[in-house]
N, CA, C and O atoms as a GROMACS GRO file, in nm:
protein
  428
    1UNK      N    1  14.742   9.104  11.689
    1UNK     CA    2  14.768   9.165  11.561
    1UNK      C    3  14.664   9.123  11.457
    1UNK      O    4  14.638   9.206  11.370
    2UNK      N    5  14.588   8.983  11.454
    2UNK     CA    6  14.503   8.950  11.314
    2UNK      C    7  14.373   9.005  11.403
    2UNK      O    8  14.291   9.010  11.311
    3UNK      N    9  14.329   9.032  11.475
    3UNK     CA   10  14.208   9.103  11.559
    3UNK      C   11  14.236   9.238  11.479
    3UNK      O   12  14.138   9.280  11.417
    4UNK      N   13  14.382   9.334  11.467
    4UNK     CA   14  14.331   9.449  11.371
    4UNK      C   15  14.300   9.441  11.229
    4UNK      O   16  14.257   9.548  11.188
    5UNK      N   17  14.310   9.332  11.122
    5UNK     CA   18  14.252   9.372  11.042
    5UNK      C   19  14.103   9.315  10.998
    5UNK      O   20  14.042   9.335  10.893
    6UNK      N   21  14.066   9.242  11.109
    6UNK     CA   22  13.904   9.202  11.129
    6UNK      C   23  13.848   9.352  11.097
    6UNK      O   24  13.785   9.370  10.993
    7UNK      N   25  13.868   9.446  11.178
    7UNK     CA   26  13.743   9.543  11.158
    7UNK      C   27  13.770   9.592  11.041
    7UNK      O   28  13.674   9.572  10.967
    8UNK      N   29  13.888   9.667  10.968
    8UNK     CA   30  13.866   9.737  10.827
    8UNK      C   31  13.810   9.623  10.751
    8UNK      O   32  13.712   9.648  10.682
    9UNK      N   33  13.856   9.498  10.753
    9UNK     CA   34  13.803   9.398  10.660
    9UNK      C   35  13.635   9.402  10.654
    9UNK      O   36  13.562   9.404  10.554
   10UNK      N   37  13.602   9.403  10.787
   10UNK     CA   38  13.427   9.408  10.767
   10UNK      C   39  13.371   9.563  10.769
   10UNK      O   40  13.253   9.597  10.757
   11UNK      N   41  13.448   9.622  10.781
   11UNK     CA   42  13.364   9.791  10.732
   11UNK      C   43  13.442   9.782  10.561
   11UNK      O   44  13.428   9.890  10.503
   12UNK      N   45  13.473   9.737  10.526
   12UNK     CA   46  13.512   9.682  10.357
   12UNK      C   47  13.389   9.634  10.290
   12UNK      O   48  13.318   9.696  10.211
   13UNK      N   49  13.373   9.480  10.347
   13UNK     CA   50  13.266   9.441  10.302
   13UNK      C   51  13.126   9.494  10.341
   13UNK      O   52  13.043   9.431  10.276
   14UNK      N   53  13.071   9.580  10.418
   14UNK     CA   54  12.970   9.615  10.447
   14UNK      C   55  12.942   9.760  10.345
   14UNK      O   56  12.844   9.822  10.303
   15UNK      N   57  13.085   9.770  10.338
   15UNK     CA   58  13.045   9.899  10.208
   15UNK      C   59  12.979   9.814  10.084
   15UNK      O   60  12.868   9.845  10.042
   16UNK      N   61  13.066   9.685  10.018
   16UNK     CA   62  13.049   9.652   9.898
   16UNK      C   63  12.896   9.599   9.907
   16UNK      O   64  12.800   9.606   9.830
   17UNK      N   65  12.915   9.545  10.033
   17UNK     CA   66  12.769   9.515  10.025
   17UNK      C   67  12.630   9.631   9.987
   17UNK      O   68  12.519   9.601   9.942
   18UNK      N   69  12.668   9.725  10.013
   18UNK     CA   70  12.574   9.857  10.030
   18UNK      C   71  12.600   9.875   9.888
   18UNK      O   72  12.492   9.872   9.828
   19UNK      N   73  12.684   9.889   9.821
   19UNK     CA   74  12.713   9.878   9.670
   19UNK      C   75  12.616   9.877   9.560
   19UNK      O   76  12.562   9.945   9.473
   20UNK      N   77  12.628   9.699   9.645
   20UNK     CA   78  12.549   9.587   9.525
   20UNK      C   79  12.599   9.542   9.471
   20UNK      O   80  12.538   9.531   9.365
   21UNK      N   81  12.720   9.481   9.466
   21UNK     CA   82  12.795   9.368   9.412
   21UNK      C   83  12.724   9.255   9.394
   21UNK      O   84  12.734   9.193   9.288
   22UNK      N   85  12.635   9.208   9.503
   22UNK     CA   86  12.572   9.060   9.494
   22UNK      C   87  12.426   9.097   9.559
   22UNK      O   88  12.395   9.214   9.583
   23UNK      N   89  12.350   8.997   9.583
   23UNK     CA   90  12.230   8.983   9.625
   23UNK      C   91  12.216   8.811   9.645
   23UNK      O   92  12.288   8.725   9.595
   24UNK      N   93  12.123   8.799   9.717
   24UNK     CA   94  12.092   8.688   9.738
   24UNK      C   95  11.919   8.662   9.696
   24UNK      O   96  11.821   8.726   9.734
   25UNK      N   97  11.927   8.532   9.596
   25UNK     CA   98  11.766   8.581   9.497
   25UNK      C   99  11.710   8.452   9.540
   25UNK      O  100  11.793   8.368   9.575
   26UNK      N  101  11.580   8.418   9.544
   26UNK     CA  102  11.503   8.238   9.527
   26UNK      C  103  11.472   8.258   9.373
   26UNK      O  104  11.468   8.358   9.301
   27UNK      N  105  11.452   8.117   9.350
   27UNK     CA  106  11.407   8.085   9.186
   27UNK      C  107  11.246   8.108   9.240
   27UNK      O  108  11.178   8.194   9.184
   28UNK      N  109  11.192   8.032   9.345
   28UNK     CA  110  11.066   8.013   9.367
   28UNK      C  111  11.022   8.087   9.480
   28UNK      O  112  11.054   8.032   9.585
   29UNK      N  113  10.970   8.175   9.492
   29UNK     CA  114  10.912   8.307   9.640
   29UNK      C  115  10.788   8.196   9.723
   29UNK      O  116  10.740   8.214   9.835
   30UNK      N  117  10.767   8.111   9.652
   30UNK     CA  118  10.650   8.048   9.689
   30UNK      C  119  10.677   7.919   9.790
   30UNK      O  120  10.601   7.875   9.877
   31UNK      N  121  10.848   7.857   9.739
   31UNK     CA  122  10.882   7.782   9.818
   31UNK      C  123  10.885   7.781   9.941
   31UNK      O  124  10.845   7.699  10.024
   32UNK      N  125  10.947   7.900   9.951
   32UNK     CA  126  11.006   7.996  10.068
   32UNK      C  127  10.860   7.988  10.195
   32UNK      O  128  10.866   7.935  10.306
   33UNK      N  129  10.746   8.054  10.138
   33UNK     CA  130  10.679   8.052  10.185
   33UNK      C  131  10.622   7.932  10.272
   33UNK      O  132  10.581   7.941  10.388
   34UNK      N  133  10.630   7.795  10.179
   34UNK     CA  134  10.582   7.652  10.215
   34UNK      C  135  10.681   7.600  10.310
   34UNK      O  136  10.653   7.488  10.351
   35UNK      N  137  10.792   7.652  10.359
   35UNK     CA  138  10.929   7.619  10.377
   35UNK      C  139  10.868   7.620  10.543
   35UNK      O  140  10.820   7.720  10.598
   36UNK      N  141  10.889   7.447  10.623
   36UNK     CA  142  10.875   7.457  10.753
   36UNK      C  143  10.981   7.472  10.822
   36UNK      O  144  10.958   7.502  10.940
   37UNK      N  145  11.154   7.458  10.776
   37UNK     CA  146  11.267   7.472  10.859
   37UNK      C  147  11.325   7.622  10.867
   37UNK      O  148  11.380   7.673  10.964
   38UNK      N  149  11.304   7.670  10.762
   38UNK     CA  150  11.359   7.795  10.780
   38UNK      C  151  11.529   7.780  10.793
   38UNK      O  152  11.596   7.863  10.855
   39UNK      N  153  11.558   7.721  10.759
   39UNK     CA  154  11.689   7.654  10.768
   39UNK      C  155  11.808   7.782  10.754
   39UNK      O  156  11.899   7.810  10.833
   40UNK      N  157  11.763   7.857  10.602
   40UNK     CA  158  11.853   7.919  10.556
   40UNK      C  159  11.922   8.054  10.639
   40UNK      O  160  12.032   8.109  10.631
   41UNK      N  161  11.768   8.084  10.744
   41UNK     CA  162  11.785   8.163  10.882
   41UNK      C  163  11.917   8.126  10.974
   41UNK      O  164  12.015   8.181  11.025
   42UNK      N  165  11.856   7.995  10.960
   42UNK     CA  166  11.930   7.920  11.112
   42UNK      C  167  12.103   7.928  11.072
   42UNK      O  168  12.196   7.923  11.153
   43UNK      N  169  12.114   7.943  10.894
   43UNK     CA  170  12.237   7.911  10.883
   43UNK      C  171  12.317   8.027  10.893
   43UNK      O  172  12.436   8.000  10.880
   44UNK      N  173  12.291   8.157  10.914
   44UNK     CA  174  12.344   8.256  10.848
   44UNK      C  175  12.427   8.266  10.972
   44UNK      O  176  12.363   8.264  11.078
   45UNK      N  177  12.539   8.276  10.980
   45UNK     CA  178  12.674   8.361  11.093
   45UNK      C  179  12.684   8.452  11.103
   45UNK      O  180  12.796   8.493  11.136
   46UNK      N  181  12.591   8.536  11.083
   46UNK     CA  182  12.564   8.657  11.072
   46UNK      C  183  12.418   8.732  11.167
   46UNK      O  184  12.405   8.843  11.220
   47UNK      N  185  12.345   8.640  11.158
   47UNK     CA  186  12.177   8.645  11.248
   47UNK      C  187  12.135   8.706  11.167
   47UNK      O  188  12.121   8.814  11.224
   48UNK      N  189  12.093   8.723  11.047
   48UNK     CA  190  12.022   8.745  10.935
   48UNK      C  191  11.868   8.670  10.931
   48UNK      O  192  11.835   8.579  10.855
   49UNK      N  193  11.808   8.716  11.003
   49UNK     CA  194  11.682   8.633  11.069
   49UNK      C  195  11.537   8.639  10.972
   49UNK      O  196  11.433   8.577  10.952
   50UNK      N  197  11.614   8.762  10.928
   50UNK     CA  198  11.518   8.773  10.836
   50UNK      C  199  11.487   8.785  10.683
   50UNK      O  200  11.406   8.847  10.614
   51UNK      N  201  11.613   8.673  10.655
   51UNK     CA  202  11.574   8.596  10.532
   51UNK      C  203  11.471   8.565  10.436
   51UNK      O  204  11.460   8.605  10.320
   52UNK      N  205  11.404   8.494  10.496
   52UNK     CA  206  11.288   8.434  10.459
   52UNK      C  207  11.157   8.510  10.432
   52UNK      O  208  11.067   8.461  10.363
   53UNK      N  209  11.150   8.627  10.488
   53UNK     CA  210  11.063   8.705  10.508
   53UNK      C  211  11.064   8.804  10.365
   53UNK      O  212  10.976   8.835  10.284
   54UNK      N  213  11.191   8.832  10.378
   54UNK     CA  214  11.246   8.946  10.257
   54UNK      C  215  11.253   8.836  10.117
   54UNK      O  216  11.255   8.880  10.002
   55UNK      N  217  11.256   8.678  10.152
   55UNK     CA  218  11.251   8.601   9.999
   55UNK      C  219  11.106   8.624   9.974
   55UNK      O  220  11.060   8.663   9.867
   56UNK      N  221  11.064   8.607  10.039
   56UNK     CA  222  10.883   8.556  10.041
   56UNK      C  223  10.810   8.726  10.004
   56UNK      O  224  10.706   8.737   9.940
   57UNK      N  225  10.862   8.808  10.041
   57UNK     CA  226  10.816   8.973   9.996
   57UNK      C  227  10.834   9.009   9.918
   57UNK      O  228  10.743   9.062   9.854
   58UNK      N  229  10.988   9.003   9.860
   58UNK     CA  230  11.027   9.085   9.759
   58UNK      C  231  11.119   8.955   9.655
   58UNK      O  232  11.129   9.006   9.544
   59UNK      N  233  11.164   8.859   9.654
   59UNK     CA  234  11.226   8.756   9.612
   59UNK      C  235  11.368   8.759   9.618
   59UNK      O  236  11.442   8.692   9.545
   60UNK      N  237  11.410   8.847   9.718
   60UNK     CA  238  11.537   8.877   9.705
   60UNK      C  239  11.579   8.929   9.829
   60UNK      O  240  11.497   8.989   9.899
   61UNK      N  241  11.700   8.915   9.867
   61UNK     CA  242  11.777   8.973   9.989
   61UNK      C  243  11.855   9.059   9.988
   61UNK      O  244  11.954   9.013   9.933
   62UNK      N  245  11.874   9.167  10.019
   62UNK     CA  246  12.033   9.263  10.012
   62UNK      C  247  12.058   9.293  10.109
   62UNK      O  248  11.950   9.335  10.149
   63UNK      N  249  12.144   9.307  10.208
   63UNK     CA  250  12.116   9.423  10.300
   63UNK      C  251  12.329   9.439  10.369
   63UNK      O  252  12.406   9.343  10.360
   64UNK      N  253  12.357   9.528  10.406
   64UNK     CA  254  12.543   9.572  10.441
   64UNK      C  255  12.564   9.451  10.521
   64UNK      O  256  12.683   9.419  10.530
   65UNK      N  257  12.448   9.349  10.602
   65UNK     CA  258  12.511   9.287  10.756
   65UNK      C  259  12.514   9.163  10.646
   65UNK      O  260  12.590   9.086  10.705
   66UNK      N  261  12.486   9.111  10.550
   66UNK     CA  262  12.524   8.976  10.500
   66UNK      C  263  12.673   9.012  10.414
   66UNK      O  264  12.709   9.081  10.318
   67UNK      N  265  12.735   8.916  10.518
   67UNK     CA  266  12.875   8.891  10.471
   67UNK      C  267  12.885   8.766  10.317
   67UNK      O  268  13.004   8.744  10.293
   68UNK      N  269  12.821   8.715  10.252
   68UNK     CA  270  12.819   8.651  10.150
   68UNK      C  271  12.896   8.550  10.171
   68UNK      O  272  12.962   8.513  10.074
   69UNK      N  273  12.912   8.487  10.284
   69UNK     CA  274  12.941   8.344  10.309
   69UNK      C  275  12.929   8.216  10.261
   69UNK      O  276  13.007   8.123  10.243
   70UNK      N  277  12.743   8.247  10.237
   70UNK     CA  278  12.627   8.102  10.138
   70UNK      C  279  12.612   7.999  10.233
   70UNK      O  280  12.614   7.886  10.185
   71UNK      N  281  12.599   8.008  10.341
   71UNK     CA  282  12.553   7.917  10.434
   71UNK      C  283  12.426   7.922  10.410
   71UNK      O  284  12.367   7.824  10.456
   72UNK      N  285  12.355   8.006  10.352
   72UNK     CA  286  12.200   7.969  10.358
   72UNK      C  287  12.176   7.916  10.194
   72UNK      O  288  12.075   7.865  10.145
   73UNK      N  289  12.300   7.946  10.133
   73UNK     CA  290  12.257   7.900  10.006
   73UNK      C  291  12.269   7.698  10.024
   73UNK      O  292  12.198   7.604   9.989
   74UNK      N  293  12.344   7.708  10.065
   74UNK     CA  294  12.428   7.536  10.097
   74UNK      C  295  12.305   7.478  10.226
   74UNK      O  296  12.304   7.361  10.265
   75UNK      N  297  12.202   7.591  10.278
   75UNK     CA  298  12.127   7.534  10.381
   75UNK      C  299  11.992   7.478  10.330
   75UNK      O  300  11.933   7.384  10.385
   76UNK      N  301  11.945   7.552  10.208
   76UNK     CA  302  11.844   7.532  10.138
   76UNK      C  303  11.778   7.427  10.108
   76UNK      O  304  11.778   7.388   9.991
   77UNK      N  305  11.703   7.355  10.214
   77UNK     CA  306  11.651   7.179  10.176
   77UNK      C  307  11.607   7.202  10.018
   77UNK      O  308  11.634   7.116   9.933
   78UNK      N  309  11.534   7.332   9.983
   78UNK     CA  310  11.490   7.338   9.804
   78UNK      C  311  11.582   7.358   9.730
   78UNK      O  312  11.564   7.297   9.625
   79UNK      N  313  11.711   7.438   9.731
   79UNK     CA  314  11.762   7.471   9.614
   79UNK      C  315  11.770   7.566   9.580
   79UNK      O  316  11.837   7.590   9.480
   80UNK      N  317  11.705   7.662   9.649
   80UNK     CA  318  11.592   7.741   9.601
   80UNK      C  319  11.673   7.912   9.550
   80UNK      O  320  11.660   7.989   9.455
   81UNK      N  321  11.742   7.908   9.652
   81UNK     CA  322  11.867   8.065   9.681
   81UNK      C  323  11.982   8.051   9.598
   81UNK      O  324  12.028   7.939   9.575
   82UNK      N  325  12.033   8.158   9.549
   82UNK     CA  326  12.092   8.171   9.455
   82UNK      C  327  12.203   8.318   9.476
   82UNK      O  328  12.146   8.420   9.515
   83UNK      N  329  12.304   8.323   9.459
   83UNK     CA  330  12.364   8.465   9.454
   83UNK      C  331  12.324   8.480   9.317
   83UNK      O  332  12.331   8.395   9.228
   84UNK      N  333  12.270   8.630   9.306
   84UNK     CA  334  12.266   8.746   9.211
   84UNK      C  335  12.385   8.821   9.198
   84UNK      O  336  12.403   8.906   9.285
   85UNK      N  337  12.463   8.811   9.119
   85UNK     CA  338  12.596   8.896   9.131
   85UNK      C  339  12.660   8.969   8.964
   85UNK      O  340  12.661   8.926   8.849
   86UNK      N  341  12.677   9.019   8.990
   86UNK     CA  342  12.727   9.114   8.838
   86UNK      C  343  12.756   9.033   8.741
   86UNK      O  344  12.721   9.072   8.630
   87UNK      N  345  12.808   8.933   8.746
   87UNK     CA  346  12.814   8.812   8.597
   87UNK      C  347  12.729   8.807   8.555
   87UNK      O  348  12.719   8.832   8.435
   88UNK      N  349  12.600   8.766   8.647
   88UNK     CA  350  12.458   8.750   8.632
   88UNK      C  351  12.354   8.822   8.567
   88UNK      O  352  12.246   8.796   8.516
   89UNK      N  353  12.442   8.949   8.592
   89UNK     CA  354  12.390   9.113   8.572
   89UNK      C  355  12.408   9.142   8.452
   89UNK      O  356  12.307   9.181   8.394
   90UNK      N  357  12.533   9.134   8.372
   90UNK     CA  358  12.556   9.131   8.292
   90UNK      C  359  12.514   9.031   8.176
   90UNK      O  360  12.478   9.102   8.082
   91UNK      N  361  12.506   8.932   8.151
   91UNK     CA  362  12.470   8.846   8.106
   91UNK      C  363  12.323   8.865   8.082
   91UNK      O  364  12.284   8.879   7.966
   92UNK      N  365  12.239   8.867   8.183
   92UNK     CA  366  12.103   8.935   8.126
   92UNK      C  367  12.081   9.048   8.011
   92UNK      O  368  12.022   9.043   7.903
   93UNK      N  369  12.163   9.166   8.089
   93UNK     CA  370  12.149   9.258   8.017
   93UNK      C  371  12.211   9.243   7.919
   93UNK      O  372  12.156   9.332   7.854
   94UNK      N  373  12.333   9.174   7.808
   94UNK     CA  374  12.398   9.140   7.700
   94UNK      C  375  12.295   9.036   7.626
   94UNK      O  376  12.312   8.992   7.513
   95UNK      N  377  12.200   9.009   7.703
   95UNK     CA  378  12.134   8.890   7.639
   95UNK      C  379  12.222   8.759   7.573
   95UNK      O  380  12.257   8.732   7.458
   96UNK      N  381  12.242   8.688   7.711
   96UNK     CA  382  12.360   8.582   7.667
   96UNK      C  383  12.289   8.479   7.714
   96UNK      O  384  12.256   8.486   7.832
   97UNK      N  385  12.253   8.376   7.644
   97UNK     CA  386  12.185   8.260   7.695
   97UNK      C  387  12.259   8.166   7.702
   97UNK      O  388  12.208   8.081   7.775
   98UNK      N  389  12.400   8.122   7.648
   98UNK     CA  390  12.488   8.021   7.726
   98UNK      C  391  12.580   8.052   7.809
   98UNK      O  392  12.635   7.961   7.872
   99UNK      N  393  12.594   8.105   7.816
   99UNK     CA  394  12.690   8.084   7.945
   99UNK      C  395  12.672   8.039   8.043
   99UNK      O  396  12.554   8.024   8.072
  100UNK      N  397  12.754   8.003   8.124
  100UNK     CA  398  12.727   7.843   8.199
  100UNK      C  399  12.721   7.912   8.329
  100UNK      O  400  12.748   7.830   8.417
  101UNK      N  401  12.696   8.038   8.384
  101UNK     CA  402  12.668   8.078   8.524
  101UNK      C  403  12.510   8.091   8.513
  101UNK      O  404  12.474   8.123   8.626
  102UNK      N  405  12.396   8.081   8.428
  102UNK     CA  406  12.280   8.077   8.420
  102UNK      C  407  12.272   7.888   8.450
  102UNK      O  408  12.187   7.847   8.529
  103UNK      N  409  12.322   7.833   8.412
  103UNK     CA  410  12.326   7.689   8.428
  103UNK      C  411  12.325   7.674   8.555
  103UNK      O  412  12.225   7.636   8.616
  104UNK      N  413  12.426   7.698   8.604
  104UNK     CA  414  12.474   7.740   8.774
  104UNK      C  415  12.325   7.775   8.869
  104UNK      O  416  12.299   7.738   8.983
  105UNK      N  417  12.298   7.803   8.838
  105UNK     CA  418  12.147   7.863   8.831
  105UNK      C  419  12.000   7.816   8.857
  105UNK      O  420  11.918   7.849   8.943
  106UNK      N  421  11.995   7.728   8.756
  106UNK     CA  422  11.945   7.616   8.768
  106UNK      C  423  11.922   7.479   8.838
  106UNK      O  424  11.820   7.411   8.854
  107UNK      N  425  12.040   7.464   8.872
  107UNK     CA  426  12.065   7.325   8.967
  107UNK      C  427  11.947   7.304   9.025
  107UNK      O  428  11.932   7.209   9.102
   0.00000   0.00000   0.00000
């Protein structure tokens, strides 16, 4: 019985993902590049292999097969990855400089 709501649950999230609810961003594209573990690859439960490639190209990740877990964010020997997500979104575009999810940010 919990095997049937595995699949609507992930054709759910693979929509929101297609959306754009979130993204996955680096502060630094350059780190990424210098980066010998590749760690954030290795972490994904997903086989999202190509992480690193898409930080280092474009500075950012999107794609329906990342389930937004953050194993690569929590894998990051730099720091470096970050979810991009509509708070985030907003806040830029309102031009809000305290709020404490830009802080978040930072670490």
């Amino acid at each position: 019985m919990r095997s049937l709501w595995l699949v609507p649950l992930g054709l759910l999230n693979q929509v929101v993902s297609r959306i754009g609810l979130f993204r996955l961003k680096v502060k630094d594209p350059s780190l990424c590049a210098r980066c010998p573990t590749k760690d954030c690859a290795r972490a994904c439960p997903v086989g999202n292999s190509d992480l690193p490639m898409n930080f280092i190209r474009r500075g950012y990740y999107k794609s329906s097969t990342c389930i937004g877990v953050g194993d690569c964010v929590e894998a990051c020997p730099y720091n470096n990855i970050y979810f991009y997500d509509v708070r985030i979104w907003l806040s830029e575009r309102l031009n809000v400089k305290s709020i404490s999810i830009k802080r978040l940010i930072m670490k």
